[in-house]
C-alpha positions as a printed NumPy array, in Angstrom:
array([[-15.613, -17.794, -12.071],
       [-13.624, -15.397, -14.228],
       [-12.314, -12.196, -12.729],
       [-13.117,  -8.733, -14.102],
       [-10.939,  -7.5  , -16.98 ],
       [-10.997,  -3.859, -18.133],
       [ -9.16 ,  -2.865, -21.321],
       [-10.553,   0.604, -21.993],
       [-10.275,   4.28 , -21.1  ],
       [-12.683,   6.402, -19.044],
       [-14.355,   3.535, -17.206],
       [-15.758,   3.204, -13.667],
       [-16.048,  -0.28 , -12.156],
       [-18.067,  -0.142,  -8.945],
       [-19.721,  -2.425,  -6.384],
       [-18.918,  -5.825,  -7.836],
       [-18.285,  -8.82 ,  -5.588],
       [-16.088, -11.677,  -6.851],
       [-15.737, -14.813,  -4.716],
       [-12.941, -17.221,  -5.687],
       [-12.453, -15.663,  -9.118],
       [ -9.717, -16.728, -11.486],
       [ -6.813, -14.438, -10.541],
       [ -6.362, -11.588, -10.828],
       [ -9.775, -10.795,  -9.432],
       [ -9.725,  -7.422, -11.207],
       [ -7.298,  -6.445, -13.967],
       [ -7.395,  -2.997, -15.525],
       [ -5.445,  -1.591, -18.455],
       [ -6.241,   1.91 , -19.636],
       [ -6.328,   5.586, -18.817],
       [ -8.646,   7.409, -16.412],
       [-10.054,   4.19 , -14.995],
       [-11.66 ,   4.101, -11.529],
       [-12.121,   0.869,  -9.588],
       [-14.02 ,   1.475,  -6.356],
       [-16.168,  -0.247,  -3.732],
       [-15.518,  -3.73 ,  -5.1  ],
       [-14.768,  -6.916,  -3.146],
       [-12.483,  -9.753,  -4.212],
       [-12.381, -12.839,  -1.974],
       [ -9.985, -15.752,  -2.399],
       [ -8.614, -15.248,  -5.923],
       [ -7.223, -18.537,  -7.237],
       [ -4.963, -19.778, -10.008],
       [ -2.313, -17.749, -11.81 ],
       [ -0.183, -15.764,  -9.389],
       [ -3.141, -15.294,  -7.042],
       [ -3.343, -11.486,  -7.146],
       [ -6.424,  -9.52 ,  -6.123],
       [ -6.048,  -6.452,  -8.376],
       [ -3.601,  -5.727, -11.2  ],
       [ -3.376,  -2.332, -12.892],
       [ -1.6  ,  -0.747, -15.844],
       [ -1.99 ,   2.765, -17.256],
       [ -2.312,   6.436, -16.386],
       [ -4.612,   8.469, -14.141],
       [ -5.979,   5.465, -12.287],
       [ -7.997,   5.44 ,  -9.056],
       [ -8.267,   2.311,  -6.916],
       [-10.343,   3.224,  -3.872],
       [-12.552,   1.707,  -1.173],
       [-12.07 ,  -1.862,  -2.398],
       [-11.607,  -4.953,  -0.227],
       [ -9.328,  -7.843,  -1.187],
       [ -9.376, -10.773,   1.21 ],
       [ -7.601, -14.108,   1.407],
       [ -4.885, -14.215,  -1.268],
       [ -2.934, -17.492,  -1.168],
       [  0.795, -18.037,  -1.761],
       [  0.577, -21.825,  -2.074],
       [  1.861, -23.649,  -5.181],
       [  4.652, -21.084,  -5.662],
       [  2.391, -18.067,  -6.1  ],
       [  3.237, -14.498,  -5.041],
       [ -0.327, -13.545,  -4.226],
       [ -0.442,  -9.782,  -3.717],
       [ -3.444,  -7.671,  -2.875],
       [ -2.456,  -5.251,  -5.687],
       [  0.285,  -5.357,  -8.299],
       [  1.633,  -3.524, -11.32 ],
       [  4.689,  -4.177, -13.466],
       [  6.103,  -3.02 , -16.798],
       [  7.107,  -6.102, -18.739],
       [  5.298,  -5.956, -22.082],
       [  2.607,  -4.061, -20.184],
       [  2.199,  -0.266, -19.969],
       [  4.031,   1.541, -17.161],
       [  1.719,   3.41 , -14.806],
       [  1.579,   7.117, -13.933],
       [ -0.57 ,   9.182, -11.565],
       [ -2.118,   6.335,  -9.64 ],
       [ -4.234,   6.913,  -6.52 ],
       [ -4.604,   3.913,  -4.196],
       [ -6.774,   5.1  ,  -1.332],
       [ -8.875,   3.669,   1.49 ],
       [ -8.663,   0.044,   0.401],
       [ -8.612,  -2.956,   2.733],
       [ -6.16 ,  -5.795,   2.108],
       [ -7.164,  -8.476,   4.61 ],
       [ -5.317, -11.745,   5.213],
       [ -3.186, -11.448,   2.083],
       [ -0.275, -13.881,   1.977],
       [  2.057, -11.66 ,  -0.018],
       [  2.289,  -7.893,  -0.276],
       [ -0.487,  -5.34 ,  -0.164],
       [  1.174,  -3.558,  -3.094],
       [  3.945,  -4.734,  -5.401],
       [  4.848,  -1.976,  -7.874],
       [  7.604,  -2.597, -10.421],
       [  8.823,  -0.171, -13.068],
       [ 10.346,  -0.934, -16.453],
       [ 13.955,  -0.753, -15.223],
       [ 13.768,  -2.987, -12.159],
       [ 15.777,  -5.766, -13.821],
       [ 12.72 ,  -7.711, -14.939],
       [ 10.87 ,  -5.037, -16.915],
       [ 11.078,  -4.162, -20.589],
       [ 13.126,  -0.988, -20.072],
       [ 10.62 ,   1.271, -21.833],
       [  9.292,   4.417, -20.173],
       [  8.91 ,   5.156, -16.467],
       [  6.545,   4.304, -13.627],
       [  5.856,   7.278, -11.376],
       [  3.596,   9.437,  -9.226],
       [  1.734,   7.057,  -6.934],
       [ -0.331,   8.163,  -3.947],
       [ -0.949,   5.384,  -1.426],
       [ -3.15 ,   6.822,   1.315],
       [ -5.5  ,   5.582,   4.012],
       [ -5.26 ,   1.867,   3.249],
       [ -5.502,  -1.017,   5.737],
       [ -2.824,  -3.603,   5.045],
       [ -2.599,  -7.069,   6.588],
       [  0.135,  -9.092,   4.889],
       [  0.912, -12.472,   6.404],
       [  4.038, -13.884,   4.739],
       [  6.044, -11.207,   2.919],
       [  8.967,  -9.3  ,   4.458],
       [  7.298,  -5.967,   3.672],
       [  3.773,  -4.753,   3.046],
       [  4.509,  -2.301,   0.209],
       [  7.346,  -2.754,  -2.282],
       [  8.424,  -0.236,  -4.9  ],
       [ 11.077,  -1.084,  -7.496],
       [ 11.913,   1.598, -10.067],
       [  8.869,   3.684,  -9.126],
       [  9.541,   7.406,  -8.736],
       [  7.664,   9.921,  -6.591],
       [  5.506,   7.733,  -4.375],
       [  3.605,   9.373,  -1.527],
       [  2.735,   6.913,   1.245],
       [  0.695,   8.41 ,   4.041],
       [ -1.971,   7.596,   6.593],
       [ -1.93 ,   3.83 ,   6.056],
       [ -2.378,   1.158,   8.727],
       [  0.115,  -1.715,   8.596],
       [ -1.705,  -4.285,  10.679],
       [  0.613,  -7.318,  10.636],
       [  4.152,  -7.914,  11.963],
       [  6.24 ,  -7.77 ,   8.786],
       [  9.995,  -7.149,   8.991],
       [  9.442,  -3.633,   7.646],
       [  6.418,  -1.843,   6.223],
       [  7.763,  -0.225,   3.048],
       [ 10.554,  -1.187,   0.649],
       [ 12.14 ,   1.266,  -1.829],
       [ 14.617,  -0.185,  -4.34 ],
       [ 16.004,   0.134,  -7.883],
       [ 15.927,   3.935,  -8.133],
       [ 12.567,   4.446,  -6.415],
       [ 13.535,   8.056,  -5.771],
       [ 11.48 ,  10.959,  -4.473],
       [  9.375,   8.973,  -2.012],
       [  7.436,  10.782,   0.705],
       [  6.45 ,   8.762,   3.788],
       [  4.533,  10.085,   6.793],
       [  1.614,   9.538,   9.13 ],
       [  1.41 ,   5.742,   8.9  ],
       [  0.397,   3.455,  11.801],
       [  2.53 ,   0.364,  12.388],
       [  1.853,  -2.949,  14.122],
       [  4.116,  -3.236,  17.166],
       [  5.871,  -6.248,  15.637],
       [  7.201,  -4.354,  12.597],
       [ 10.951,  -3.867,  12.987],
       [ 11.196,  -0.61 ,  11.037],
       [  8.963,   1.441,   8.767],
       [ 11.14 ,   1.966,   5.682],
       [ 13.822,  -0.13 ,   4.036],
       [ 15.73 ,   1.609,   1.258],
       [ 18.696,   0.967,  -1.004],
       [ 21.313,   3.572,  -1.936],
       [ 19.856,   4.085,  -5.417],
       [ 16.526,   5.226,  -3.952],
       [ 17.729,   7.795,  -1.422],
       [ 17.627,  10.852,  -3.707],
       [ 14.681,  13.042,  -2.739],
       [ 13.48 ,  10.72 ,   0.027],
       [ 11.533,  12.408,   2.832],
       [ 10.285,  10.393,   5.757],
       [ 11.37 ,   8.504,   8.853],
       [ 14.958,   7.383,   9.096],
       [ 15.213,   4.085,   7.187],
       [ 15.976,   1.091,   9.363],
       [ 17.808,  -1.038,   6.816],
       [ 17.61 ,  -2.46 ,   3.334],
       [ 14.325,  -3.101,   1.512]])
C-alpha cells in the first residue's frame, strides 16, 4: 500500500488509516496544510518514517503513528523534517499526537545548516505540545538541529531514553516546560554551546 502524499497548499487530510504503508506513511509539502486524526501503523521500506513534513504554517495534530522499525539500517522516526533539496519549515504546530512503539525518534527536525542540509533559508518556530512519545531505541525522543525558536511543552516522554530533548547546531531560542518524563530518562534536555542563546527551560543535563 502506498502512503499518503500531499503536494499542495490549503489542504486538510483527516481520518485516514494506513496499515503497513510504503514509508513515509504521510508526506506533506506545502503551506497551510493540516494533517489530523489519522493513523499510520507499521510503515515499511525507505527510512521507515511515519510522517514527513515540509513547508510553512503546518498543523500536525491528533494523529497516531505506531510501530516504526529501525531494522535494515533505517532511522524510523514518528515524524521528520529536513532541508536538503526540500523546503525548510516555519510555523509548525505538532500537537496532541501519539507516537507509540517507535524505534527511532518521535521528532527529528533538521534545518538547512545542520551540516547535511542545502544551506538555503532557515527552519524555525515550532510548537510541540501535548504529544505522547514512546521511542524505543534512540538516545533522545525529540532532536532539533539548526531549528530556531522551538516551544516544547506539556508532552509525555513515556520511554527510558538517555534524555528527552536534544538541541544542537544553533537551535537557539528554545522554550521547554511542563513535560512529563519516564523515571528512566537521565535528563530532560541535552544542548550544545551553539544552541544556548535564548534557551529557557530546565538546566540541561549534558550534550544532545
